Each structure stands twice: as C-alpha cells, then as structure tokens.
Amino acid sequence: MLTSRPRGTEDILPEEVGRWYLLEATAREVSRLYGYREIRTPVFEHTELFNRGVGDTTDIVEKEMYTFTDRGGRSVTLRPEGTAPVVRAFLEHHLEAGGLPVKLFYLGPMFRYGRPQAGRLRQFHQFGVEAFGSRDPALDAEVIALAMDFYNRLALKDLELHLNSVGCPACRPRHREKLQDYLRPRLQELCPTCQGRFERNPLRIFDCKSPVCQEIVAGAPTIAASLCPDCGEHFERVQEYLQELGIDFILDEHLVRGLDYYTNTAFEIMVKGIGAQSSIGGGGRYDGLVEALGGKPVPGIGFGLGLERVLLALEAQGRDLRPDGGIDVLVVTAGAGVERAAVRLLASLRAGGLKADKDYLGRSLKAQMKHANRYPAKLAVILGEEELSRGQVLVRRLDTGTQEEVPLEAAVEYCHRVKETCGG
RNA sequence: GUGGGUGUAGCUCAGUUGGUCAGAGCACCAGGUUGUGGCCCUGGGGGUCGUGGGUUCGAGUCCCAUCUCCCACCCCA
C-alpha cells in the first residue's frame, strides 16, 4: 500500500518526538561528561566492511543485512551496527594522530532484516560509544559506567548488568575444548538444538531452556578457570573498578561474543517487562578488530544500546515522557479589519520569545476560542474592532476564564508576566 | 527464515446460524450563545468492512491466496 510504511519501520510522530529529544540530549550530555566526542558516519557502507568487521558467520551477516547493489555496481549495506563504521572512520581519518585514546560516541539508525516483534524493528536506533587505544581495565569500567549513567539519568530502574570475560585468542580455544571434552560423553542427551551448538557455539548451551541441558551443563568448566594469566588479571581488575564505582554486576558465564576480534570484557544490560527481548544494551572489548580491518593493532572497547528498547522499558516503568505540545498565546480575531494587526501582534509575541500562533482557517471567534482550548494555549489575545480602535486588546486566561483589557503596545510584556502564573 | 494470532470510520471497538449489518463511543465540523473556550443539547461530514480471487440468488460474515500488524522461536539492540 502506498500509504503504509515499510515493515519493521516506525514514524516518530510529533507527539513522540519529545521523548527522543530527551534520550538524545541525555546521551550527548553523558558522553561529553566522560570525554567522548560525537562522530557521524554514513548509514550505508561497503558490504565488505560488515562481512569482515561483524563476521561472516554471524546471524547479522548471514541473514539480516540490507544489502544492495548501487547504480555503480558496488555492493553496499545499510549499517546493522555502529562499531565497524566507527572503526573504519577511525582508520580512514587517522584519528590516532590526535593522540590516544580516542573516545567517540554515535547516535543513529541501524538496519537489520528480520521478523519484527516487541522491541525488534528493521530500522532501530542506537546510542553507542567506542574507545580506542587503551587496554586499561579502568577504561572498560568507564565504558560500562557511562552506559549505566545514561540509564540512571533517565531514571530507569531494575537493571541487571551481566559481566563476563571471553578471554583472548590464546585462552578462549582452550576453554572451548575443555567444554567440549566435558560435554562430549553426554552429547546424545542434549536437545537437538544444543547438539547443533556443540560444534558451532558450545557456550550457548548454557542458555538452553531444556531442563536436561541445564542439568548437564551445571557442572561444566567455567571460562574463568581457563583464562590465561593476563586475561584473568584484566577481568579481576575490571571487577575491582566497578566495585570502586559502586556499580553492581552479575557474573554471567553464559555471556558470549562470537568472534575472534572480541576479547576479555563482555557485558550486557537487561531489564524486565519489555517482552522477550530483555537486553537493552551490550558491549565489550575488541582488541583484535582494528587490526582485522586493516589497521595497526589498536585495542578498543565500546557498547551499543537500543533506544527503542530503552523507551519501552521507561514506558513499562510508568514514566510519562509525553512532551508539552502547547503554546503560550493564541491570537484571536473578532470582527473585521483586525487581520493586519493580528499578524503584526503575532510577530511581536514571537519576537518576544512567546510561543504563539493564530487561526488560519477563517474561523469564528467561538471556534478560535475552542481551538485555543484544544491547542492548548495558556492565553488568548483577542483583537476586537472596538478595542483596537482605542489601541487596546483583551488578554484572556484559558485556565480561569478571566480577561483584562491592556494597551496593544503592552500586550507582549503583559502576556509574558501572566503566562508564568498559569498552571503548567 | 519458522510458528501462532490479527486486520470493520481519524482512534477504541460492536456486528448473532451468510439476507436493511454498514453501526456505537470518542475525535472532527456546524448550530444552540449575530464578540468569547472547557460542561450540556441538536445536527452533520467521514468507511472500496486490509487486498485479490472463489463459493452463493446474495459475504463484513464461508474457502483460498497475499500483505500488514502483534506475539514467540532463531538471534540480537
């Protein structure tokens, strides 16, 4: 249909746009407080960037990308996430030249093809940060703190921060082998899905809801036990810093990042009450990514969080984020020959910093008043022929219904004063 | 990609076993108050009943297909 939007997309209507201002303003404010600077990258990139940067074997690349061939025959893709493009820009513009670390944040739409459901859209919006150039666990803690600070400023409650370390390319394979060795004897008992996971991603078996799989996996070796000394030390210190910052977390063995580029810290923030998709943000360290995309080995860490899901959570928690769509003054005309004065007064009201409007449909006085009430406007300035001939106008309060005659030249100042005493 | 549900005025919905079934409330507009809103009363505009086929003398009501939205799975934000 010509009059319906593409599946999985949303129009953000005037009614709702105020809450987006709030999210975006909060994101920018908190980012700058932590020393992160905004970067805006294109919404589409060469497909190859995501194949390499996100990973050929991920669901994102295998079945969720909006990929098409442009008129020049190049394959381009609507960005499904923000990290790869930021890394690309970091390399393309040699941002390390300004000195490390480089701390960036972004805000914008992402695209993933899939069946929409609660908290899942084809076009959605993310706020994310990326910090390049340091392996310091204090930076891991900072990035996590920044995310939590964002939620807190919005007064989001009942969050769970899940934390894990996925090790490094040196120790992760060891853990995987240990896990497979442990599971192999009982492989046949696992549910069909998990039998498939055994080779591909054994860590995900921890997430299985099947009681049998749960029981089997209960005594499995933990990744903590397999971390190499460096990774173990790093993980310990991240936890120490988080405690230092007063940030509660839950150690979660099940938290995984699929790719080799991802190292050490992995975290995810969950909230209940927004449907089956309870993750409202996540991130981690990717010390191998910059190199994988053709740069020198520069470590990095970041997060991405879904703004629609944050909004869902805020609504589920009863936060009223509806913006005020009202105005201060509606200029109302009564009688003939006052239109020019009305246009002039409207301009002065606006010039004087008052939110003001007038009727443009030639409506009756009564209809204009009704309009003022519905807008809603705090005040109605009524221009009547008779009063105007004496240089006067009527200023009516919509809340109390009282009105007063004031000189035209004093109207702006008068409205300014009176509107402050109106409710709201 | 897989599965279940859904689709009637701008919005929320009613519509019995296929035969005045095209309706209600809210919203909108006008009038009641020839220069004044919020309450009330009266009247009015507005719908190819998601779309396309089919069954039937006749379908919003039955069948098929398709699309949408919702929910869940996979996975993720």
Short mmCIF file of C-alpha atoms (C1' of nucleotides) in Angstrom, two decimals:
data_model
loop_
_atom_site.label_atom_id
_atom_site.label_comp_id
_atom_site.label_asym_id
_atom_site.label_seq_id
_atom_site.Cartn_x
_atom_site.Cartn_y
_atom_site.Cartn_z
CA MET A 1 0.00 0.00 0.00
CA LEU A 2 1.12 3.45 -0.89
CA THR A 3 0.09 4.84 2.46
CA SER A 4 1.78 2.37 4.74
CA ARG A 5 5.36 2.39 5.86
CA PRO A 6 7.76 -0.47 5.16
CA ARG A 7 7.52 -3.35 7.55
CA GLY A 8 9.51 -3.03 10.71
CA THR A 9 9.88 0.74 10.47
CA GLU A 10 8.30 3.42 12.60
CA ASP A 11 7.29 7.00 12.14
CA ILE A 12 8.20 9.10 15.12
CA LEU A 13 5.24 11.45 15.31
CA PRO A 14 5.24 14.96 16.78
CA GLU A 15 3.57 13.53 19.88
CA GLU A 16 6.53 11.24 20.49
CA VAL A 17 9.46 13.19 19.21
CA GLY A 18 9.96 14.96 22.53
CA ARG A 19 10.97 11.74 24.21
CA TRP A 20 13.62 11.26 21.53
CA TYR A 21 14.97 14.71 22.25
CA LEU A 22 15.29 13.62 25.86
CA LEU A 23 17.13 10.40 25.01
CA GLU A 24 19.44 12.11 22.56
CA ALA A 25 20.16 15.02 24.85
CA THR A 26 20.91 12.64 27.70
CA ALA A 27 23.21 10.56 25.51
CA ARG A 28 25.14 13.60 24.33
CA GLU A 29 25.36 15.08 27.78
CA VAL A 30 26.63 11.96 29.49
CA SER A 31 29.07 11.22 26.67
CA ARG A 32 30.64 14.64 26.82
CA LEU A 33 30.87 14.40 30.58
CA TYR A 34 33.05 11.33 30.09
CA GLY A 35 35.16 12.90 27.38
CA TYR A 36 33.63 11.23 24.34
CA ARG A 37 33.11 13.17 21.14
CA GLU A 38 30.36 12.63 18.63
CA ILE A 39 31.05 11.04 15.29
CA ARG A 40 28.52 10.68 12.47
CA THR A 41 29.19 8.05 9.86
CA PRO A 42 27.12 7.20 6.76
CA VAL A 43 24.08 4.98 7.16
CA PHE A 44 25.49 2.73 4.46
CA GLU A 45 28.95 1.30 3.93
CA HIS A 46 30.71 -1.09 1.60
CA THR A 47 29.28 -4.51 2.32
CA GLU A 48 32.76 -5.86 2.82
CA LEU A 49 33.20 -3.75 5.96
CA PHE A 50 30.49 -5.66 7.75
CA ASN A 51 31.48 -9.04 6.37
CA ARG A 52 34.89 -8.52 7.90
CA GLY A 53 34.06 -6.35 10.88
CA VAL A 54 30.99 -8.12 12.15
CA GLY A 55 31.91 -11.57 10.96
CA ASP A 56 30.87 -13.78 8.07
CA THR A 57 29.38 -16.42 10.29
CA THR A 58 27.19 -14.18 12.41
CA ASP A 59 23.43 -14.05 12.02
CA ILE A 60 23.74 -10.38 11.20
CA VAL A 61 25.85 -11.03 8.13
CA GLU A 62 24.27 -14.32 7.17
CA LYS A 63 20.66 -13.26 7.16
CA GLU A 64 19.96 -9.80 8.50
CA MET A 65 21.74 -7.29 6.29
CA TYR A 66 20.07 -4.84 3.97
CA THR A 67 22.47 -5.28 1.09
CA PHE A 68 22.00 -3.97 -2.43
CA THR A 69 23.93 -3.07 -5.49
CA ASP A 70 24.07 0.61 -6.29
CA ARG A 71 23.97 2.10 -9.76
CA GLY A 72 27.73 1.90 -10.00
CA GLY A 73 27.67 -1.83 -9.41
CA ARG A 74 29.08 -1.73 -5.87
CA SER A 75 27.62 -3.79 -3.10
CA VAL A 76 26.62 -1.55 -0.22
CA THR A 77 24.84 -2.33 3.04
CA LEU A 78 22.70 -0.31 5.41
CA ARG A 79 24.65 -0.42 8.64
CA PRO A 80 23.44 -3.15 11.01
CA GLU A 81 25.56 -1.87 13.89
CA GLY A 82 27.80 1.02 14.74
CA THR A 83 31.18 -0.34 15.71
CA ALA A 84 32.55 -1.38 12.30
CA PRO A 85 31.75 2.00 10.69
CA VAL A 86 33.37 3.88 13.56
CA VAL A 87 36.49 1.73 13.33
CA ARG A 88 36.54 2.34 9.59
CA ALA A 89 36.33 6.10 10.12
CA PHE A 90 38.97 5.92 12.82
CA LEU A 91 41.33 4.29 10.35
CA GLU A 92 40.34 6.30 7.30
CA HIS A 93 40.94 9.63 9.03
CA HIS A 94 43.93 8.50 11.10
CA LEU A 95 42.25 9.70 14.24
CA GLU A 96 45.01 8.17 16.32
CA ALA A 97 47.17 11.02 15.09
CA GLY A 98 45.48 13.27 17.59
CA GLY A 99 46.75 11.09 20.39
CA LEU A 100 45.35 8.03 22.05
CA PRO A 101 42.98 7.14 23.47
CA VAL A 102 40.34 8.28 21.02
CA LYS A 103 36.90 8.29 22.59
CA LEU A 104 33.88 8.56 20.32
CA PHE A 105 30.12 8.25 20.54
CA TYR A 106 27.39 7.95 17.96
CA LEU A 107 23.66 8.14 17.75
CA GLY A 108 21.56 7.00 14.85
CA PRO A 109 19.53 4.46 12.92
CA MET A 110 20.66 0.88 12.32
CA PHE A 111 19.10 -1.68 9.99
CA ARG A 112 18.59 -5.38 10.34
CA TYR A 113 16.27 -7.53 8.29
CA GLY A 114 14.18 -9.92 10.32
CA ARG A 115 10.70 -10.56 11.63
CA PRO A 116 9.65 -7.63 13.74
CA GLN A 117 8.38 -8.26 17.26
CA ALA A 118 8.24 -6.46 20.59
CA GLY A 119 11.46 -4.47 20.84
CA ARG A 120 12.71 -5.55 17.44
CA LEU A 121 12.47 -3.43 14.34
CA ARG A 122 14.13 -3.41 10.97
CA GLN A 123 15.15 0.17 11.45
CA PHE A 124 16.01 0.96 15.05
CA HIS A 125 18.21 3.45 16.82
CA GLN A 126 21.32 3.03 18.83
CA PHE A 127 23.46 5.13 21.09
CA GLY A 128 26.96 3.78 21.33
CA VAL A 129 30.49 4.65 22.31
CA GLU A 130 33.88 3.34 21.24
CA ALA A 131 37.22 3.97 22.92
CA PHE A 132 40.42 3.14 21.08
CA GLY A 133 43.98 2.79 22.18
CA SER A 134 43.99 1.51 25.73
CA ARG A 135 43.83 -1.87 27.37
CA ASP A 136 43.44 -0.39 30.81
CA PRO A 137 40.67 -2.22 32.67
CA ALA A 138 39.71 1.13 34.15
CA LEU A 139 38.60 2.09 30.67
CA ASP A 140 36.40 -1.00 30.49
CA ALA A 141 34.85 0.12 33.74
CA GLU A 142 34.41 3.65 32.42
CA VAL A 143 32.55 2.48 29.35
CA ILE A 144 30.25 0.37 31.47
CA ALA A 145 29.79 3.23 33.91
CA LEU A 146 28.88 5.54 31.08
CA ALA A 147 26.14 3.20 29.92
CA MET A 148 24.79 2.80 33.42
CA ASP A 149 24.94 6.54 33.95
CA PHE A 150 22.83 7.03 30.83
CA TYR A 151 20.13 4.71 32.16
CA ASN A 152 20.27 6.28 35.59
CA ARG A 153 19.82 9.77 34.27
CA LEU A 154 16.65 8.57 32.63
CA ALA A 155 15.63 7.03 35.96
CA LEU A 156 15.45 3.53 34.52
CA LYS A 157 15.15 1.05 37.34
CA ASP A 158 15.62 -2.66 37.94
CA LEU A 159 18.52 -3.11 35.58
CA GLU A 160 20.82 -6.08 35.63
CA LEU A 161 24.38 -5.71 34.47
CA HIS A 162 25.76 -9.03 33.34
CA LEU A 163 29.51 -9.35 33.10
CA ASN A 164 31.88 -11.90 31.72
CA SER A 165 35.29 -12.27 30.15
CA VAL A 166 35.66 -14.16 26.91
CA GLY A 167 39.41 -14.29 27.14
CA CYS A 168 41.67 -13.78 24.19
CA PRO A 169 42.57 -15.77 21.06
CA ALA A 170 45.14 -17.55 23.19
CA CYS A 171 42.96 -18.81 26.02
CA ARG A 172 39.48 -18.93 24.52
CA PRO A 173 40.10 -22.01 22.34
CA ARG A 174 41.35 -23.85 25.41
CA HIS A 175 38.11 -23.19 27.21
CA ARG A 176 36.10 -24.25 24.22
CA GLU A 177 37.97 -27.54 24.08
CA LYS A 178 37.55 -28.17 27.77
CA LEU A 179 33.88 -27.53 27.46
CA GLN A 180 33.53 -29.83 24.50
CA ASP A 181 35.52 -32.51 26.26
CA TYR A 182 33.16 -32.22 29.20
CA LEU A 183 30.03 -32.37 27.07
CA ARG A 184 31.11 -34.99 24.57
CA PRO A 185 30.25 -38.05 26.68
CA ARG A 186 26.66 -36.83 27.06
CA LEU A 187 26.29 -35.26 23.63
CA GLN A 188 23.41 -37.58 22.70
CA GLU A 189 21.41 -36.46 25.73
CA LEU A 190 21.42 -32.82 24.70
CA CYS A 191 18.41 -31.40 22.91
CA PRO A 192 18.69 -31.31 19.10
CA THR A 193 19.36 -27.58 19.08
CA CYS A 194 22.20 -27.93 21.52
CA GLN A 195 23.70 -30.86 19.67
CA GLY A 196 23.98 -28.42 16.81
CA ARG A 197 25.51 -25.83 19.10
CA PHE A 198 28.13 -28.24 20.29
CA GLU A 199 30.45 -27.61 17.38
CA ARG A 200 29.40 -24.16 16.43
CA ASN A 201 28.99 -22.37 19.69
CA PRO A 202 29.13 -24.64 22.74
CA LEU A 203 28.88 -21.71 25.14
CA ARG A 204 25.32 -21.09 24.07
CA ILE A 205 24.27 -24.42 25.52
CA PHE A 206 24.33 -22.64 28.87
CA ASP A 207 21.35 -20.60 27.71
CA CYS A 208 19.22 -23.57 26.73
CA LYS A 209 15.88 -23.77 28.50
CA SER A 210 15.72 -27.54 28.33
CA PRO A 211 15.99 -28.97 31.87
CA VAL A 212 18.16 -31.78 30.59
CA CYS A 213 20.68 -29.44 29.02
CA GLN A 214 20.62 -27.28 32.11
CA GLU A 215 21.39 -30.26 34.29
CA ILE A 216 24.19 -31.42 32.05
CA VAL A 217 25.78 -28.04 31.82
CA ALA A 218 25.53 -27.33 35.53
CA GLY A 219 28.92 -28.81 36.37
CA ALA A 220 30.70 -27.67 33.24
CA PRO A 221 34.07 -25.96 33.47
CA THR A 222 33.88 -22.20 33.75
CA ILE A 223 35.70 -19.85 31.46
CA ALA A 224 37.16 -18.11 34.48
CA ALA A 225 39.19 -21.22 35.15
CA SER A 226 40.56 -21.24 31.62
CA LEU A 227 41.61 -17.63 31.29
CA CYS A 228 45.28 -17.05 30.74
CA PRO A 229 47.04 -15.05 33.48
CA ASP A 230 46.78 -11.77 31.59
CA CYS A 231 43.10 -12.16 30.86
CA GLY A 232 42.36 -13.34 34.37
CA GLU A 233 44.15 -10.35 35.80
CA HIS A 234 42.34 -7.98 33.46
CA PHE A 235 38.94 -9.40 34.39
CA GLU A 236 39.73 -9.13 38.09
CA ARG A 237 40.64 -5.52 37.78
CA VAL A 238 37.57 -4.61 35.76
CA GLN A 239 35.51 -6.02 38.60
CA GLU A 240 37.52 -4.10 41.18
CA TYR A 241 36.99 -0.85 39.34
CA LEU A 242 33.28 -1.48 39.00
CA GLN A 243 33.07 -2.09 42.72
CA GLU A 244 35.04 1.08 43.26
CA LEU A 245 32.42 2.92 41.22
CA GLY A 246 29.60 1.33 43.15
CA ILE A 247 28.23 -0.47 40.11
CA ASP A 248 26.59 -3.81 40.84
CA PHE A 249 27.03 -6.61 38.38
CA ILE A 250 26.23 -10.27 37.95
CA LEU A 251 28.96 -12.60 36.80
CA ASP A 252 27.45 -14.43 33.87
CA GLU A 253 29.31 -17.33 32.36
CA HIS A 254 26.80 -17.51 29.57
CA LEU A 255 27.55 -14.15 28.11
CA VAL A 256 29.34 -14.71 24.83
CA ARG A 257 30.69 -12.80 21.90
CA GLY A 258 31.04 -14.97 18.88
CA LEU A 259 34.02 -13.50 17.10
CA ASP A 260 37.74 -13.71 17.42
CA TYR A 261 38.05 -9.94 17.45
CA TYR A 262 36.20 -9.81 20.73
CA THR A 263 38.36 -10.17 23.77
CA ASN A 264 38.15 -10.03 27.53
CA THR A 265 35.27 -7.96 28.83
CA ALA A 266 31.76 -8.71 27.63
CA PHE A 267 28.70 -7.14 29.23
CA GLU A 268 25.02 -6.80 28.69
CA ILE A 269 22.32 -4.81 30.43
CA MET A 270 18.94 -6.46 30.88
CA VAL A 271 15.59 -5.19 32.04
CA LYS A 272 12.30 -7.00 32.55
CA GLY A 273 8.93 -6.02 31.22
CA ILE A 274 9.64 -5.21 27.60
CA GLY A 275 8.84 -8.58 26.06
CA ALA A 276 11.10 -11.44 25.19
CA GLN A 277 13.93 -9.15 24.12
CA SER A 278 15.17 -8.07 27.52
CA SER A 279 18.57 -6.78 26.50
CA ILE A 280 18.68 -3.00 26.31
CA GLY A 281 22.37 -2.68 25.68
CA GLY A 282 25.61 -4.53 25.50
CA GLY A 283 29.21 -4.28 24.55
CA GLY A 284 32.69 -5.36 25.21
CA ARG A 285 36.31 -5.22 24.32
CA TYR A 286 37.54 -5.89 20.79
CA ASP A 287 41.30 -5.78 20.84
CA GLY A 288 41.51 -7.62 17.51
CA LEU A 289 39.04 -5.65 15.45
CA VAL A 290 41.05 -2.65 14.33
CA GLU A 291 43.78 -4.90 13.02
CA ALA A 292 41.25 -7.16 11.34
CA LEU A 293 40.00 -4.12 9.44
CA GLY A 294 43.43 -3.28 8.18
CA GLY A 295 44.87 -1.06 10.86
CA LYS A 296 47.67 -1.46 13.34
CA PRO A 297 46.80 -3.48 16.39
CA VAL A 298 44.87 -0.91 18.41
CA PRO A 299 42.72 -2.17 21.26
CA GLY A 300 39.17 -0.97 21.61
CA ILE A 301 36.10 -1.22 23.77
CA GLY A 302 32.58 0.03 23.38
CA PHE A 303 28.89 -0.55 23.75
CA GLY A 304 25.73 -0.12 21.77
CA LEU A 305 22.33 0.31 23.28
CA GLY A 306 18.90 0.19 21.71
CA LEU A 307 16.93 3.37 22.19
CA GLU A 308 13.55 1.88 21.29
CA ARG A 309 14.03 -0.72 23.99
CA VAL A 310 15.03 1.95 26.47
CA LEU A 311 11.80 3.74 25.61
CA LEU A 312 9.81 0.53 26.04
CA ALA A 313 11.38 -0.01 29.43
CA LEU A 314 10.68 3.54 30.54
CA GLU A 315 7.06 3.18 29.49
CA ALA A 316 6.79 -0.19 31.22
CA GLN A 317 8.01 1.53 34.35
CA GLY A 318 5.34 4.17 34.06
CA ARG A 319 7.46 7.14 33.13
CA ASP A 320 5.40 9.76 31.39
CA LEU A 321 7.56 11.17 28.64
CA ARG A 322 4.92 13.00 26.71
CA PRO A 323 6.09 16.43 25.76
CA ASP A 324 4.14 19.60 26.09
CA GLY A 325 2.62 20.48 22.74
CA GLY A 326 1.01 23.66 23.94
CA ILE A 327 1.70 27.30 23.27
CA ASP A 328 1.64 30.46 25.33
CA VAL A 329 -0.65 32.61 23.29
CA LEU A 330 -3.23 32.20 20.57
CA VAL A 331 -4.02 35.42 18.75
CA VAL A 332 -7.76 35.55 18.18
CA THR A 333 -9.59 37.92 15.90
CA ALA A 334 -13.07 39.27 16.50
CA GLY A 335 -14.66 41.33 13.81
CA ALA A 336 -13.45 42.71 10.54
CA GLY A 337 -10.40 44.79 9.84
CA VAL A 338 -8.16 43.39 12.53
CA GLU A 339 -6.24 40.83 10.48
CA ARG A 340 -3.25 43.04 9.81
CA ALA A 341 -2.97 43.96 13.45
CA ALA A 342 -3.21 40.28 14.33
CA VAL A 343 -0.33 39.34 12.05
CA ARG A 344 1.75 42.15 13.46
CA LEU A 345 0.98 41.26 17.08
CA LEU A 346 1.73 37.59 16.41
CA ALA A 347 5.14 38.56 15.10
CA SER A 348 5.88 40.68 18.18
CA LEU A 349 4.81 37.93 20.53
CA ARG A 350 7.18 35.51 18.82
CA ALA A 351 9.95 38.07 18.68
CA GLY A 352 9.40 38.49 22.39
CA GLY A 353 10.03 34.80 22.97
CA LEU A 354 6.47 33.64 23.43
CA LYS A 355 5.20 30.52 21.73
CA ALA A 356 2.36 31.96 19.71
CA ASP A 357 0.04 31.07 16.87
CA LYS A 358 -3.16 32.20 15.22
CA ASP A 359 -6.08 30.76 13.29
CA TYR A 360 -5.61 30.39 9.56
CA LEU A 361 -8.97 28.90 8.68
CA GLY A 362 -11.11 31.99 8.96
CA ARG A 363 -12.95 30.51 11.90
CA SER A 364 -15.49 32.24 14.06
CA LEU A 365 -14.47 33.74 17.36
CA LYS A 366 -16.11 30.87 19.14
CA ALA A 367 -14.25 28.34 17.04
CA GLN A 368 -10.99 30.16 17.62
CA MET A 369 -11.53 30.01 21.35
CA LYS A 370 -12.25 26.33 21.07
CA HIS A 371 -9.03 25.94 19.14
CA ALA A 372 -7.16 27.81 21.87
CA ASN A 373 -8.57 25.43 24.41
CA ARG A 374 -7.62 22.36 22.48
CA TYR A 375 -4.17 23.51 21.47
CA PRO A 376 -3.74 24.06 24.40
CA ALA A 377 -2.83 27.73 24.77
CA LYS A 378 -2.36 29.43 28.10
CA LEU A 379 -3.66 32.75 26.90
CA ALA A 380 -5.83 34.11 24.14
CA VAL A 381 -5.20 37.63 22.97
CA ILE A 382 -8.44 38.82 21.44
CA LEU A 383 -8.31 41.60 18.91
CA GLY A 384 -11.72 43.25 18.71
CA GLU A 385 -12.58 46.05 16.35
CA GLU A 386 -13.86 48.31 19.05
CA GLU A 387 -11.00 47.79 21.49
CA LEU A 388 -8.41 48.04 18.76
CA SER A 389 -9.75 51.41 17.69
CA ARG A 390 -8.80 52.54 21.20
CA GLY A 391 -5.41 50.83 20.98
CA GLN A 392 -6.48 48.10 23.42
CA VAL A 393 -6.61 44.29 23.29
CA LEU A 394 -8.20 41.68 25.52
CA VAL A 395 -5.97 39.10 27.15
CA ARG A 396 -7.91 36.12 28.40
CA ARG A 397 -6.58 33.36 30.62
CA LEU A 398 -7.77 29.98 29.46
CA ASP A 399 -7.46 28.43 32.89
CA THR A 400 -9.57 30.84 34.92
CA GLY A 401 -11.59 32.41 32.15
CA THR A 402 -10.77 35.89 33.38
CA GLN A 403 -9.70 38.56 30.96
CA GLU A 404 -8.28 42.01 31.04
CA GLU A 405 -8.00 44.89 28.64
CA VAL A 406 -4.44 46.08 28.07
CA PRO A 407 -2.81 48.52 25.68
CA LEU A 408 -1.65 46.88 22.45
CA GLU A 409 1.93 48.03 22.99
CA ALA A 410 1.99 46.41 26.42
CA ALA A 411 0.50 43.10 25.29
CA VAL A 412 3.74 41.18 24.83
CA GLU A 413 5.10 42.18 28.19
CA TYR A 414 1.76 41.52 29.85
CA CYS A 415 1.46 38.05 28.34
CA HIS A 416 4.96 37.22 29.46
CA ARG A 417 4.06 38.06 33.01
CA VAL A 418 0.68 36.40 33.13
CA LYS A 419 1.59 33.14 31.47
CA GLU A 420 4.01 32.42 34.29
CA THR A 421 1.11 32.25 36.68
CA CYS A 422 -0.83 29.82 34.51
CA GLY A 423 -0.71 26.19 35.52
CA GLY A 424 1.86 24.07 33.72
"C1'" G B 1 13.88 -17.76 7.99
"C1'" U B 2 9.88 -20.80 11.28
"C1'" G B 3 5.25 -20.83 14.15
"C1'" G B 4 0.56 -18.71 16.35
"C1'" G B 5 -2.91 -14.65 16.40
"C1'" U B 6 -4.92 -10.38 13.91
"C1'" G B 7 -6.99 -6.68 10.13
"C1'" U B 8 -14.69 -3.01 10.20
"C1'" A B 9 -14.98 5.23 10.22
"C1'" G B 10 -9.00 9.52 12.40
"C1'" C B 11 -9.00 6.39 17.41
"C1'" U B 12 -11.20 2.20 20.58
"C1'" C B 13 -14.44 -1.36 19.08
"C1'" A B 14 -19.78 -3.85 18.14
"C1'" G B 15 -21.70 -6.57 14.10
"C1'" U B 16 -25.65 -13.04 16.35
"C1'" U B 17 -26.58 -19.69 12.26
"C1'" G B 18 -24.11 -15.76 5.19
"C1'" G B 19 -30.13 -11.99 3.65
"C1'" U B 20 -31.58 -3.12 5.85
"C1'" C B 21 -25.04 -5.05 9.18
"C1'" A B 22 -22.52 -0.82 7.43
"C1'" G B 23 -23.11 0.74 13.48
"C1'" A B 24 -21.62 2.94 18.67
"C1'" G B 25 -18.45 5.89 21.72
"C1'" C B 26 -14.54 9.34 21.32
"C1'" A B 27 -12.49 12.88 17.87
"C1'" C B 28 -13.72 16.49 13.95
"C1'" C B 29 -17.24 20.39 11.81
"C1'" A B 30 -21.71 23.44 12.42
"C1'" G B 31 -25.74 25.37 15.31
"C1'" G B 32 -28.00 26.31 20.26
"C1'" U B 33 -24.97 31.85 22.59
"C1'" U B 34 -25.26 37.61 15.44
"C1'" G B 35 -17.77 39.30 20.03
"C1'" U B 36 -15.52 34.54 23.71
"C1'" G B 37 -13.22 28.11 25.05
"C1'" G B 38 -13.56 23.96 28.64
"C1'" C B 39 -19.84 21.16 30.59
"C1'" C B 40 -24.57 20.15 28.13
"C1'" C B 41 -28.13 19.62 23.84
"C1'" U B 42 -29.07 19.15 18.44
"C1'" G B 43 -27.40 18.23 13.66
"C1'" G B 44 -23.51 16.98 10.05
"C1'" G B 45 -19.21 15.07 7.27
"C1'" G B 46 -16.43 10.55 7.19
"C1'" G B 47 -15.67 3.56 5.85
"C1'" U B 48 -13.99 0.07 -1.87
"C1'" C B 49 -15.62 -3.77 6.01
"C1'" G B 50 -6.50 -4.92 4.62
"C1'" U B 51 -6.03 -6.61 -0.74
"C1'" G B 52 -7.05 -10.17 -4.76
"C1'" G B 53 -9.66 -14.35 -6.18
"C1'" G B 54 -13.56 -18.13 -5.20
"C1'" U B 55 -18.39 -20.44 -3.24
"C1'" U B 56 -23.54 -18.47 -3.33
"C1'" C B 57 -29.57 -15.79 -5.77
"C1'" G B 58 -26.85 -12.93 -2.02
"C1'" A B 59 -20.50 -12.35 2.05
"C1'" G B 60 -18.00 -7.79 6.81
"C1'" U B 61 -19.84 -12.65 7.89
"C1'" C B 62 -17.69 -19.24 4.40
"C1'" C B 63 -12.98 -21.00 1.38
"C1'" C B 64 -8.01 -19.94 -0.87
"C1'" A B 65 -4.03 -16.67 -1.64
"C1'" U B 66 -1.43 -12.36 -0.37
"C1'" C B 67 0.00 -8.22 2.61
"C1'" U B 68 0.05 -5.82 7.41
"C1'" C B 69 0.38 -5.52 12.46
"C1'" C B 70 1.01 -8.24 17.12
"C1'" C B 71 3.41 -12.23 19.82
"C1'" A B 72 7.02 -16.10 20.15
"C1'" C B 73 11.36 -19.04 18.13
"C1'" C B 74 16.42 -18.39 15.91
"C1'" C B 75 19.34 -14.29 17.28
"C1'" C B 76 20.11 -9.90 18.91
"C1'" A B 77 19.50 -3.69 20.34
#
